[in-house]
Amino acid sequence: MVKKFIIGIDLGGTNLKCALLDSRLKIKAKSSVSTKSFDNQAKLICGISDTINKFILDQRLSRSAILGVGIGLPGPVDTLKGVVHFLPNIPGWREVQLKKILEEKIKLPVFMDNDAKLMTQAEHKQGAAKNYKNVLCLTLGTGVGGGLIINDLIYRGLDNSAGELGHLPLNENGPLCGCGARGCLETYIGNKKIIHDARKLFGPKITLEEVSALALKNDRKAVDFWSGIGKQLGLALSGIVNLLNLDLIVIGGGVSCAGKVLFESIRCTILSRAMPLQAKRVRIVKAKLGVDAGIIGAGYLVRERLEK
Ligand SMILES: [Zn+2]
């Protein structure tokens, strides 16, 4: 029997990750390139196709052994048509027919979706949300992304844009957000804001990993710092818990590594702010698949589309 592989791609703010997945969607090989030089539309598209072509060569694969390529993108995507509406960090990116362009360049079937949705599906199929029916998955990073599973199925909304928890408005007159609105959750707990606050408190060079390490050692200031972030996130989640009566909330992304103090603070806030029945029902756990979730989700996407 000929072995068939899938290539999974995760386009992030700093890196473009590429992985080879086997028929059970286990990662066989990985590579990563910096996206720093892909600062406009043409360079980014070439960057993606060159990376895939090089990866296929490096892995000594023939195209006939590859079922397809799945790509996770940090923006709203028409997953059926393969059109990327908008990418926040690429100026001028509007309604790009990325599927069509890439298929011509790499001569393989290409499928794409929003990265948070791919992470959500991966966690639901083989990660922390396996066997749960109603789940919110969050990624805490530069942006705050989210995906919803309702009755065991991903909930996409009319334009495949449901789940944007980062843009839940918390404050009418709050800071301006990347989405154009004010006072969104992301402006309070996105990486930029957290790092800015941490450096005011702990000195100009501190990293979030170091603040997490301090909290683990019970440093009072660090514990209070993460508790404060947990409170803000917990407050936003209380509304979602009341609205959806979820079984589970999965939290991933760099900030989720802050550890116990962050999760405890989120739990306490939900218990005190959401309605009692829903608050007691919901479990809050850390994502299981880590940085690979998006890539594994891209593998599921390819498999699902080809089966159809
Ligand atoms: Zn926003």
PDB file of C-alpha atoms and ligand atoms in Angstrom:
ATOM      1  CA  MET A   1       0.000   0.000   0.000  1.00  0.00           C
ATOM      2  CA  VAL A   2       1.266   3.474  -0.887  1.00  0.00           C
ATOM      3  CA  LYS A   3       1.670   5.694   2.140  1.00  0.00           C
ATOM      4  CA  LYS A   4      -0.329   8.892   2.010  1.00  0.00           C
ATOM      5  CA  PHE A   5       0.640  12.035   3.840  1.00  0.00           C
ATOM      6  CA  ILE A   6      -0.867  15.445   4.528  1.00  0.00           C
ATOM      7  CA  ILE A   7       1.052  18.696   4.849  1.00  0.00           C
ATOM      8  CA  GLY A   8      -0.166  20.985   7.643  1.00  0.00           C
ATOM      9  CA  ILE A   9       0.707  24.690   7.685  1.00  0.00           C
ATOM     10  CA  ASP A  10       0.249  27.164  10.494  1.00  0.00           C
ATOM     11  CA  LEU A  11       0.786  30.805   9.602  1.00  0.00           C
ATOM     12  CA  GLY A  12       1.447  32.781  12.759  1.00  0.00           C
ATOM     13  CA  GLY A  13       2.551  36.334  13.474  1.00  0.00           C
ATOM     14  CA  THR A  14       6.243  35.388  13.730  1.00  0.00           C
ATOM     15  CA  ASN A  15       6.637  31.956  12.130  1.00  0.00           C
ATOM     16  CA  LEU A  16       5.319  29.881   9.277  1.00  0.00           C
ATOM     17  CA  LYS A  17       5.257  26.294  10.483  1.00  0.00           C
ATOM     18  CA  CYS A  18       5.123  23.358   8.150  1.00  0.00           C
ATOM     19  CA  ALA A  19       4.613  19.701   9.147  1.00  0.00           C
ATOM     20  CA  LEU A  20       4.257  16.293   7.579  1.00  0.00           C
ATOM     21  CA  LEU A  21       1.343  14.290   8.996  1.00  0.00           C
ATOM     22  CA  ASP A  22       0.834  10.564   8.540  1.00  0.00           C
ATOM     23  CA  SER A  23      -2.489   8.799   7.962  1.00  0.00           C
ATOM     24  CA  ARG A  24      -3.261   8.905  11.717  1.00  0.00           C
ATOM     25  CA  LEU A  25      -2.432  12.629  11.720  1.00  0.00           C
ATOM     26  CA  LYS A  26       0.689  12.176  13.803  1.00  0.00           C
ATOM     27  CA  ILE A  27       3.487  14.640  13.061  1.00  0.00           C
ATOM     28  CA  LYS A  28       6.404  12.955  11.240  1.00  0.00           C
ATOM     29  CA  ALA A  29       8.538  16.008  10.468  1.00  0.00           C
ATOM     30  CA  LYS A  30       8.420  19.749  11.073  1.00  0.00           C
ATOM     31  CA  SER A  31      10.048  22.928   9.866  1.00  0.00           C
ATOM     32  CA  SER A  32       9.618  26.589  10.664  1.00  0.00           C
ATOM     33  CA  VAL A  33      10.577  29.790   8.868  1.00  0.00           C
ATOM     34  CA  SER A  34      10.389  33.383  10.066  1.00  0.00           C
ATOM     35  CA  THR A  35       7.607  35.465   8.504  1.00  0.00           C
ATOM     36  CA  LYS A  36       9.517  38.705   9.085  1.00  0.00           C
ATOM     37  CA  SER A  37      10.353  39.211   5.413  1.00  0.00           C
ATOM     38  CA  PHE A  38       6.803  38.350   4.225  1.00  0.00           C
ATOM     39  CA  ASP A  39       5.537  41.860   4.875  1.00  0.00           C
ATOM     40  CA  ASN A  40       3.307  42.329   1.875  1.00  0.00           C
ATOM     41  CA  GLN A  41       0.737  40.256   0.032  1.00  0.00           C
ATOM     42  CA  ALA A  42       2.939  39.061  -2.844  1.00  0.00           C
ATOM     43  CA  LYS A  43       5.864  38.162  -0.592  1.00  0.00           C
ATOM     44  CA  LEU A  44       3.619  36.288   1.819  1.00  0.00           C
ATOM     45  CA  ILE A  45       1.989  34.209  -0.931  1.00  0.00           C
ATOM     46  CA  CYS A  46       5.404  33.365  -2.427  1.00  0.00           C
ATOM     47  CA  GLY A  47       6.717  32.681   1.077  1.00  0.00           C
ATOM     48  CA  ILE A  48       3.986  30.104   1.679  1.00  0.00           C
ATOM     49  CA  SER A  49       4.349  28.350  -1.682  1.00  0.00           C
ATOM     50  CA  ASP A  50       8.186  28.352  -1.586  1.00  0.00           C
ATOM     51  CA  THR A  51       8.143  26.935   1.949  1.00  0.00           C
ATOM     52  CA  ILE A  52       5.806  24.111   0.905  1.00  0.00           C
ATOM     53  CA  ASN A  53       7.784  23.303  -2.244  1.00  0.00           C
ATOM     54  CA  LYS A  54      11.057  23.274  -0.314  1.00  0.00           C
ATOM     55  CA  PHE A  55       9.555  21.118   2.440  1.00  0.00           C
ATOM     56  CA  ILE A  56       8.397  18.528  -0.117  1.00  0.00           C
ATOM     57  CA  LEU A  57      11.917  18.442  -1.606  1.00  0.00           C
ATOM     58  CA  ASP A  58      13.610  18.243   1.805  1.00  0.00           C
ATOM     59  CA  GLN A  59      11.361  15.365   2.826  1.00  0.00           C
ATOM     60  CA  ARG A  60      12.080  13.598  -0.502  1.00  0.00           C
ATOM     61  CA  LEU A  61       8.364  13.166  -1.119  1.00  0.00           C
ATOM     62  CA  SER A  62       6.715  12.609  -4.449  1.00  0.00           C
ATOM     63  CA  ARG A  63       3.547  14.613  -4.972  1.00  0.00           C
ATOM     64  CA  SER A  64       1.592  11.398  -5.494  1.00  0.00           C
ATOM     65  CA  ALA A  65       2.250  10.503  -1.837  1.00  0.00           C
ATOM     66  CA  ILE A  66       0.599  13.715  -0.602  1.00  0.00           C
ATOM     67  CA  LEU A  67      -3.181  13.902  -0.227  1.00  0.00           C
ATOM     68  CA  GLY A  68      -3.275  17.655   0.197  1.00  0.00           C
ATOM     69  CA  VAL A  69      -2.187  20.739   2.093  1.00  0.00           C
ATOM     70  CA  GLY A  70      -4.138  22.277   4.992  1.00  0.00           C
ATOM     71  CA  ILE A  71      -3.451  25.857   6.090  1.00  0.00           C
ATOM     72  CA  GLY A  72      -4.443  27.733   9.232  1.00  0.00           C
ATOM     73  CA  LEU A  73      -4.556  31.524   8.874  1.00  0.00           C
ATOM     74  CA  PRO A  74      -4.848  34.243  11.510  1.00  0.00           C
ATOM     75  CA  GLY A  75      -7.894  35.988  10.077  1.00  0.00           C
ATOM     76  CA  PRO A  76     -11.381  35.464   8.665  1.00  0.00           C
ATOM     77  CA  VAL A  77     -11.441  32.820   5.943  1.00  0.00           C
ATOM     78  CA  ASP A  78     -14.143  31.546   3.593  1.00  0.00           C
ATOM     79  CA  THR A  79     -13.160  27.953   4.163  1.00  0.00           C
ATOM     80  CA  LEU A  80     -15.323  26.487   1.368  1.00  0.00           C
ATOM     81  CA  LYS A  81     -14.217  28.899  -1.367  1.00  0.00           C
ATOM     82  CA  GLY A  82     -10.654  29.219  -0.081  1.00  0.00           C
ATOM     83  CA  VAL A  83     -10.797  33.006   0.089  1.00  0.00           C
ATOM     84  CA  VAL A  84      -8.959  34.871   2.858  1.00  0.00           C
ATOM     85  CA  HIS A  85     -10.966  38.031   3.564  1.00  0.00           C
ATOM     86  CA  PHE A  86      -8.446  39.910   5.651  1.00  0.00           C
ATOM     87  CA  LEU A  87      -5.114  39.418   7.451  1.00  0.00           C
ATOM     88  CA  PRO A  88      -4.502  41.893  10.272  1.00  0.00           C
ATOM     89  CA  ASN A  89      -0.722  42.227   9.792  1.00  0.00           C
ATOM     90  CA  ILE A  90      -0.562  42.303   6.009  1.00  0.00           C
ATOM     91  CA  PRO A  91      -1.454  45.733   4.607  1.00  0.00           C
ATOM     92  CA  GLY A  92      -3.779  45.701   1.627  1.00  0.00           C
ATOM     93  CA  TRP A  93      -4.807  42.074   2.059  1.00  0.00           C
ATOM     94  CA  ARG A  94      -8.434  41.945   0.920  1.00  0.00           C
ATOM     95  CA  GLU A  95     -10.421  38.989  -0.456  1.00  0.00           C
ATOM     96  CA  VAL A  96      -7.446  36.977  -1.714  1.00  0.00           C
ATOM     97  CA  GLN A  97      -8.277  33.732  -3.550  1.00  0.00           C
ATOM     98  CA  LEU A  98      -5.456  31.967  -1.769  1.00  0.00           C
ATOM     99  CA  LYS A  99      -6.616  28.407  -2.471  1.00  0.00           C
ATOM    100  CA  LYS A 100      -6.637  28.952  -6.228  1.00  0.00           C
ATOM    101  CA  ILE A 101      -3.313  30.810  -6.271  1.00  0.00           C
ATOM    102  CA  LEU A 102      -1.505  28.217  -4.140  1.00  0.00           C
ATOM    103  CA  GLU A 103      -2.922  25.220  -5.996  1.00  0.00           C
ATOM    104  CA  GLU A 104      -1.431  26.623  -9.203  1.00  0.00           C
ATOM    105  CA  LYS A 105       1.933  27.165  -7.534  1.00  0.00           C
ATOM    106  CA  ILE A 106       2.304  23.888  -5.656  1.00  0.00           C
ATOM    107  CA  LYS A 107       0.193  21.514  -7.797  1.00  0.00           C
ATOM    108  CA  LEU A 108      -1.597  19.950  -4.840  1.00  0.00           C
ATOM    109  CA  PRO A 109      -5.122  20.306  -3.390  1.00  0.00           C
ATOM    110  CA  VAL A 110      -5.170  23.118  -0.794  1.00  0.00           C
ATOM    111  CA  PHE A 111      -7.704  23.688   1.995  1.00  0.00           C
ATOM    112  CA  MET A 112      -7.751  26.489   4.543  1.00  0.00           C
ATOM    113  CA  ASP A 113      -9.489  27.736   7.640  1.00  0.00           C
ATOM    114  CA  ASN A 114      -9.092  30.210  10.456  1.00  0.00           C
ATOM    115  CA  ASP A 115      -6.316  29.050  12.830  1.00  0.00           C
ATOM    116  CA  ALA A 116      -8.391  29.180  16.031  1.00  0.00           C
ATOM    117  CA  LYS A 117     -11.031  26.959  14.407  1.00  0.00           C
ATOM    118  CA  LEU A 118      -8.378  24.423  13.426  1.00  0.00           C
ATOM    119  CA  MET A 119      -6.972  24.446  16.960  1.00  0.00           C
ATOM    120  CA  THR A 120     -10.485  23.955  18.332  1.00  0.00           C
ATOM    121  CA  GLN A 121     -11.140  20.976  16.072  1.00  0.00           C
ATOM    122  CA  ALA A 122      -7.800  19.367  16.897  1.00  0.00           C
ATOM    123  CA  GLU A 123      -8.371  19.724  20.651  1.00  0.00           C
ATOM    124  CA  HIS A 124     -11.879  18.300  20.201  1.00  0.00           C
ATOM    125  CA  LYS A 125     -10.760  15.306  18.133  1.00  0.00           C
ATOM    126  CA  GLN A 126      -7.638  14.282  19.991  1.00  0.00           C
ATOM    127  CA  GLY A 127      -6.792  16.801  22.715  1.00  0.00           C
ATOM    128  CA  ALA A 128      -8.214  18.287  25.912  1.00  0.00           C
ATOM    129  CA  ALA A 129     -11.790  18.531  24.559  1.00  0.00           C
ATOM    130  CA  LYS A 130     -12.099  14.922  23.411  1.00  0.00           C
ATOM    131  CA  ASN A 131     -15.470  13.478  24.560  1.00  0.00           C
ATOM    132  CA  TYR A 132     -16.918  16.926  25.396  1.00  0.00           C
ATOM    133  CA  LYS A 133     -19.919  18.198  23.436  1.00  0.00           C
ATOM    134  CA  ASN A 134     -20.089  21.937  24.141  1.00  0.00           C
ATOM    135  CA  VAL A 135     -16.713  23.603  24.237  1.00  0.00           C
ATOM    136  CA  LEU A 136     -15.067  26.973  23.888  1.00  0.00           C
ATOM    137  CA  CYS A 137     -11.382  26.875  22.882  1.00  0.00           C
ATOM    138  CA  LEU A 138      -9.282  29.970  23.396  1.00  0.00           C
ATOM    139  CA  THR A 139      -5.788  30.891  22.290  1.00  0.00           C
ATOM    140  CA  LEU A 140      -4.118  33.620  24.254  1.00  0.00           C
ATOM    141  CA  GLY A 141      -1.359  35.300  22.298  1.00  0.00           C
ATOM    142  CA  THR A 142      -0.817  38.518  20.362  1.00  0.00           C
ATOM    143  CA  GLY A 143      -4.465  38.122  19.521  1.00  0.00           C
ATOM    144  CA  VAL A 144      -7.132  36.335  21.515  1.00  0.00           C
ATOM    145  CA  GLY A 145      -8.708  33.773  19.192  1.00  0.00           C
ATOM    146  CA  GLY A 146     -11.554  31.422  19.862  1.00  0.00           C
ATOM    147  CA  GLY A 147     -13.544  28.536  18.458  1.00  0.00           C
ATOM    148  CA  LEU A 148     -16.806  26.924  19.525  1.00  0.00           C
ATOM    149  CA  ILE A 149     -17.995  23.339  19.502  1.00  0.00           C
ATOM    150  CA  ILE A 150     -21.767  23.086  19.914  1.00  0.00           C
ATOM    151  CA  ASN A 151     -23.336  19.625  20.137  1.00  0.00           C
ATOM    152  CA  ASP A 152     -20.096  18.029  18.955  1.00  0.00           C
ATOM    153  CA  LEU A 153     -19.799  20.191  15.831  1.00  0.00           C
ATOM    154  CA  ILE A 154     -17.738  23.274  15.144  1.00  0.00           C
ATOM    155  CA  TYR A 155     -19.994  26.330  15.132  1.00  0.00           C
ATOM    156  CA  ARG A 156     -19.024  28.632  12.267  1.00  0.00           C
ATOM    157  CA  GLY A 157     -21.746  31.257  12.077  1.00  0.00           C
ATOM    158  CA  LEU A 158     -22.978  32.767   8.829  1.00  0.00           C
ATOM    159  CA  ASP A 159     -19.540  33.899   7.594  1.00  0.00           C
ATOM    160  CA  ASN A 160     -17.321  31.324   9.348  1.00  0.00           C
ATOM    161  CA  SER A 161     -16.447  34.093  11.776  1.00  0.00           C
ATOM    162  CA  ALA A 162     -18.064  32.953  15.024  1.00  0.00           C
ATOM    163  CA  GLY A 163     -15.979  32.582  18.168  1.00  0.00           C
ATOM    164  CA  GLU A 164     -14.117  35.918  18.207  1.00  0.00           C
ATOM    165  CA  LEU A 165     -14.009  36.139  21.972  1.00  0.00           C
ATOM    166  CA  GLY A 166     -11.052  38.544  21.811  1.00  0.00           C
ATOM    167  CA  HIS A 167     -13.409  41.179  20.460  1.00  0.00           C
ATOM    168  CA  LEU A 168     -15.984  40.944  23.181  1.00  0.00           C
ATOM    169  CA  PRO A 169     -16.456  44.560  24.251  1.00  0.00           C
ATOM    170  CA  LEU A 170     -15.669  45.096  27.945  1.00  0.00           C
ATOM    171  CA  ASN A 171     -15.506  48.866  28.071  1.00  0.00           C
ATOM    172  CA  GLU A 172     -17.297  51.407  25.897  1.00  0.00           C
ATOM    173  CA  ASN A 173     -14.446  53.924  26.153  1.00  0.00           C
ATOM    174  CA  GLY A 174     -11.538  51.502  26.454  1.00  0.00           C
ATOM    175  CA  PRO A 175      -8.348  51.384  24.348  1.00  0.00           C
ATOM    176  CA  LEU A 176      -8.577  51.210  20.570  1.00  0.00           C
ATOM    177  CA  CYS A 177      -8.456  47.605  19.304  1.00  0.00           C
ATOM    178  CA  GLY A 178      -6.930  46.174  16.102  1.00  0.00           C
ATOM    179  CA  CYS A 179     -10.488  45.421  14.913  1.00  0.00           C
ATOM    180  CA  GLY A 180     -11.334  49.123  14.950  1.00  0.00           C
ATOM    181  CA  ALA A 181     -13.585  49.021  18.030  1.00  0.00           C
ATOM    182  CA  ARG A 182     -12.772  50.107  21.594  1.00  0.00           C
ATOM    183  CA  GLY A 183     -12.282  48.247  24.855  1.00  0.00           C
ATOM    184  CA  CYS A 184     -12.322  44.697  23.440  1.00  0.00           C
ATOM    185  CA  LEU A 185     -11.104  41.869  25.711  1.00  0.00           C
ATOM    186  CA  GLU A 186      -7.965  41.607  23.547  1.00  0.00           C
ATOM    187  CA  THR A 187      -6.912  45.153  24.435  1.00  0.00           C
ATOM    188  CA  TYR A 188      -6.797  44.046  28.097  1.00  0.00           C
ATOM    189  CA  ILE A 189      -5.362  40.533  27.924  1.00  0.00           C
ATOM    190  CA  GLY A 190      -3.595  40.382  24.531  1.00  0.00           C
ATOM    191  CA  ASN A 191       0.172  39.812  24.732  1.00  0.00           C
ATOM    192  CA  LYS A 192       1.080  43.399  23.876  1.00  0.00           C
ATOM    193  CA  LYS A 193      -0.841  44.823  26.806  1.00  0.00           C
ATOM    194  CA  ILE A 194       0.282  42.124  29.251  1.00  0.00           C
ATOM    195  CA  ILE A 195       3.968  42.568  28.366  1.00  0.00           C
ATOM    196  CA  HIS A 196       3.620  46.346  28.634  1.00  0.00           C
ATOM    197  CA  ASP A 197       2.086  46.001  32.125  1.00  0.00           C
ATOM    198  CA  ALA A 198       4.610  43.367  33.208  1.00  0.00           C
ATOM    199  CA  ARG A 199       7.532  45.600  32.226  1.00  0.00           C
ATOM    200  CA  LYS A 200       6.108  48.505  34.206  1.00  0.00           C
ATOM    201  CA  LEU A 201       5.942  46.240  37.266  1.00  0.00           C
ATOM    202  CA  PHE A 202       8.993  44.008  36.919  1.00  0.00           C
ATOM    203  CA  GLY A 203      11.461  46.003  34.835  1.00  0.00           C
ATOM    204  CA  PRO A 204      11.944  46.773  31.136  1.00  0.00           C
ATOM    205  CA  LYS A 205      13.433  43.449  30.066  1.00  0.00           C
ATOM    206  CA  ILE A 206      11.243  40.863  31.756  1.00  0.00           C
ATOM    207  CA  THR A 207       9.515  38.212  29.638  1.00  0.00           C
ATOM    208  CA  LEU A 208       6.122  36.636  30.346  1.00  0.00           C
ATOM    209  CA  GLU A 209       7.872  33.283  30.901  1.00  0.00           C
ATOM    210  CA  GLU A 210       9.884  34.919  33.678  1.00  0.00           C
ATOM    211  CA  VAL A 211       6.760  36.392  35.289  1.00  0.00           C
ATOM    212  CA  SER A 212       5.189  32.896  35.144  1.00  0.00           C
ATOM    213  CA  ALA A 213       8.283  31.393  36.780  1.00  0.00           C
ATOM    214  CA  LEU A 214       8.073  34.007  39.546  1.00  0.00           C
ATOM    215  CA  ALA A 215       4.408  33.161  40.136  1.00  0.00           C
ATOM    216  CA  LEU A 216       5.308  29.470  40.403  1.00  0.00           C
ATOM    217  CA  LYS A 217       7.713  30.441  43.188  1.00  0.00           C
ATOM    218  CA  ASN A 218       4.833  32.270  44.917  1.00  0.00           C
ATOM    219  CA  ASP A 219       6.242  35.755  44.290  1.00  0.00           C
ATOM    220  CA  ARG A 220       3.386  37.958  45.567  1.00  0.00           C
ATOM    221  CA  LYS A 221       3.621  40.574  42.826  1.00  0.00           C
ATOM    222  CA  ALA A 222       3.665  37.920  40.064  1.00  0.00           C
ATOM    223  CA  VAL A 223       0.756  36.013  41.609  1.00  0.00           C
ATOM    224  CA  ASP A 224      -1.288  39.226  41.775  1.00  0.00           C
ATOM    225  CA  PHE A 225      -0.330  40.054  38.202  1.00  0.00           C
ATOM    226  CA  TRP A 226      -1.652  36.768  36.774  1.00  0.00           C
ATOM    227  CA  SER A 227      -4.684  36.819  39.084  1.00  0.00           C
ATOM    228  CA  GLY A 228      -5.618  40.190  37.649  1.00  0.00           C
ATOM    229  CA  ILE A 229      -5.468  38.827  34.100  1.00  0.00           C
ATOM    230  CA  GLY A 230      -7.468  35.762  35.160  1.00  0.00           C
ATOM    231  CA  LYS A 231     -10.128  38.050  36.616  1.00  0.00           C
ATOM    232  CA  GLN A 232     -10.543  40.020  33.400  1.00  0.00           C
ATOM    233  CA  LEU A 233     -10.701  36.867  31.305  1.00  0.00           C
ATOM    234  CA  GLY A 234     -12.995  35.177  33.835  1.00  0.00           C
ATOM    235  CA  LEU A 235     -15.372  38.103  33.700  1.00  0.00           C
ATOM    236  CA  ALA A 236     -15.667  37.871  29.919  1.00  0.00           C
ATOM    237  CA  LEU A 237     -16.041  34.093  30.119  1.00  0.00           C
ATOM    238  CA  SER A 238     -18.811  34.375  32.727  1.00  0.00           C
ATOM    239  CA  GLY A 239     -21.057  35.917  30.100  1.00  0.00           C
ATOM    240  CA  ILE A 240     -20.207  33.159  27.614  1.00  0.00           C
ATOM    241  CA  VAL A 241     -20.817  30.447  30.235  1.00  0.00           C
ATOM    242  CA  ASN A 242     -24.250  31.931  31.002  1.00  0.00           C
ATOM    243  CA  LEU A 243     -25.069  32.195  27.308  1.00  0.00           C
ATOM    244  CA  LEU A 244     -23.953  28.735  26.201  1.00  0.00           C
ATOM    245  CA  ASN A 245     -23.992  26.473  29.307  1.00  0.00           C
ATOM    246  CA  LEU A 246     -20.671  24.933  28.213  1.00  0.00           C
ATOM    247  CA  ASP A 247     -19.187  21.645  29.472  1.00  0.00           C
ATOM    248  CA  LEU A 248     -15.618  22.803  28.956  1.00  0.00           C
ATOM    249  CA  ILE A 249     -13.358  25.767  28.257  1.00  0.00           C
ATOM    250  CA  VAL A 250      -9.924  24.946  26.817  1.00  0.00           C
ATOM    251  CA  ILE A 251      -7.241  27.602  27.083  1.00  0.00           C
ATOM    252  CA  GLY A 252      -4.093  27.486  24.965  1.00  0.00           C
ATOM    253  CA  GLY A 253      -1.464  29.842  23.569  1.00  0.00           C
ATOM    254  CA  GLY A 254       1.635  31.262  25.247  1.00  0.00           C
ATOM    255  CA  VAL A 255      -0.184  32.960  28.124  1.00  0.00           C
ATOM    256  CA  SER A 256      -1.843  29.681  29.188  1.00  0.00           C
ATOM    257  CA  CYS A 257       1.613  28.602  30.403  1.00  0.00           C
ATOM    258  CA  ALA A 258       1.263  31.066  33.293  1.00  0.00           C
ATOM    259  CA  GLY A 259      -0.008  28.034  35.198  1.00  0.00           C
ATOM    260  CA  LYS A 260      -2.159  27.335  38.214  1.00  0.00           C
ATOM    261  CA  VAL A 261      -2.558  30.897  39.442  1.00  0.00           C
ATOM    262  CA  LEU A 262      -4.105  32.048  36.151  1.00  0.00           C
ATOM    263  CA  PHE A 263      -6.497  29.089  35.928  1.00  0.00           C
ATOM    264  CA  GLU A 264      -7.516  29.382  39.600  1.00  0.00           C
ATOM    265  CA  SER A 265      -8.309  33.041  39.127  1.00  0.00           C
ATOM    266  CA  ILE A 266     -10.412  32.322  36.019  1.00  0.00           C
ATOM    267  CA  ARG A 267     -12.314  29.559  37.881  1.00  0.00           C
ATOM    268  CA  CYS A 268     -12.963  31.716  40.953  1.00  0.00           C
ATOM    269  CA  THR A 269     -14.175  34.620  38.847  1.00  0.00           C
ATOM    270  CA  ILE A 270     -16.568  32.425  36.870  1.00  0.00           C
ATOM    271  CA  LEU A 271     -17.879  30.856  40.090  1.00  0.00           C
ATOM    272  CA  SER A 272     -18.544  34.263  41.578  1.00  0.00           C
ATOM    273  CA  ARG A 273     -19.796  36.058  38.459  1.00  0.00           C
ATOM    274  CA  ALA A 274     -21.637  33.523  36.275  1.00  0.00           C
ATOM    275  CA  MET A 275     -25.012  32.007  37.214  1.00  0.00           C
ATOM    276  CA  PRO A 276     -24.516  29.154  39.711  1.00  0.00           C
ATOM    277  CA  LEU A 277     -25.807  26.238  37.650  1.00  0.00           C
ATOM    278  CA  GLN A 278     -23.745  27.060  34.541  1.00  0.00           C
ATOM    279  CA  ALA A 279     -20.706  28.130  36.594  1.00  0.00           C
ATOM    280  CA  LYS A 280     -20.528  24.828  38.473  1.00  0.00           C
ATOM    281  CA  ARG A 281     -20.977  22.816  35.293  1.00  0.00           C
ATOM    282  CA  VAL A 282     -18.110  24.193  33.267  1.00  0.00           C
ATOM    283  CA  ARG A 283     -14.568  22.813  33.551  1.00  0.00           C
ATOM    284  CA  ILE A 284     -11.596  24.974  32.622  1.00  0.00           C
ATOM    285  CA  VAL A 285      -8.489  23.209  31.404  1.00  0.00           C
ATOM    286  CA  LYS A 286      -5.257  23.898  29.566  1.00  0.00           C
ATOM    287  CA  ALA A 287      -4.983  22.922  25.902  1.00  0.00           C
ATOM    288  CA  LYS A 288      -3.258  19.603  25.368  1.00  0.00           C
ATOM    289  CA  LEU A 289      -1.789  19.789  21.883  1.00  0.00           C
ATOM    290  CA  GLY A 290       0.258  22.943  22.503  1.00  0.00           C
ATOM    291  CA  VAL A 291       1.860  24.670  19.541  1.00  0.00           C
ATOM    292  CA  ASP A 292       0.981  21.769  17.219  1.00  0.00           C
ATOM    293  CA  ALA A 293      -2.806  22.107  17.569  1.00  0.00           C
ATOM    294  CA  GLY A 294      -3.202  24.274  14.460  1.00  0.00           C
ATOM    295  CA  ILE A 295      -1.152  21.917  12.311  1.00  0.00           C
ATOM    296  CA  ILE A 296      -3.056  18.835  13.480  1.00  0.00           C
ATOM    297  CA  GLY A 297      -6.328  20.688  12.879  1.00  0.00           C
ATOM    298  CA  ALA A 298      -5.145  21.460   9.343  1.00  0.00           C
ATOM    299  CA  GLY A 299      -4.683  17.709   8.860  1.00  0.00           C
ATOM    300  CA  TYR A 300      -8.266  17.010   9.928  1.00  0.00           C
ATOM    301  CA  LEU A 301      -9.486  19.727   7.577  1.00  0.00           C
ATOM    302  CA  VAL A 302      -7.803  18.110   4.564  1.00  0.00           C
ATOM    303  CA  ARG A 303      -9.096  14.666   5.478  1.00  0.00           C
ATOM    304  CA  GLU A 304     -12.643  15.920   6.046  1.00  0.00           C
ATOM    305  CA  ARG A 305     -12.767  17.837   2.754  1.00  0.00           C
ATOM    306  CA  LEU A 306     -11.327  14.993   0.694  1.00  0.00           C
ATOM    307  CA  GLU A 307     -13.795  12.519   2.203  1.00  0.00           C
ATOM    308  CA  LYS A 308     -16.629  14.783   1.093  1.00  0.00           C
TER     309      LYS A 308
HETATM  310 ZN    ZN B   1     -11.471  44.206  18.892  1.00  0.00          ZN
END
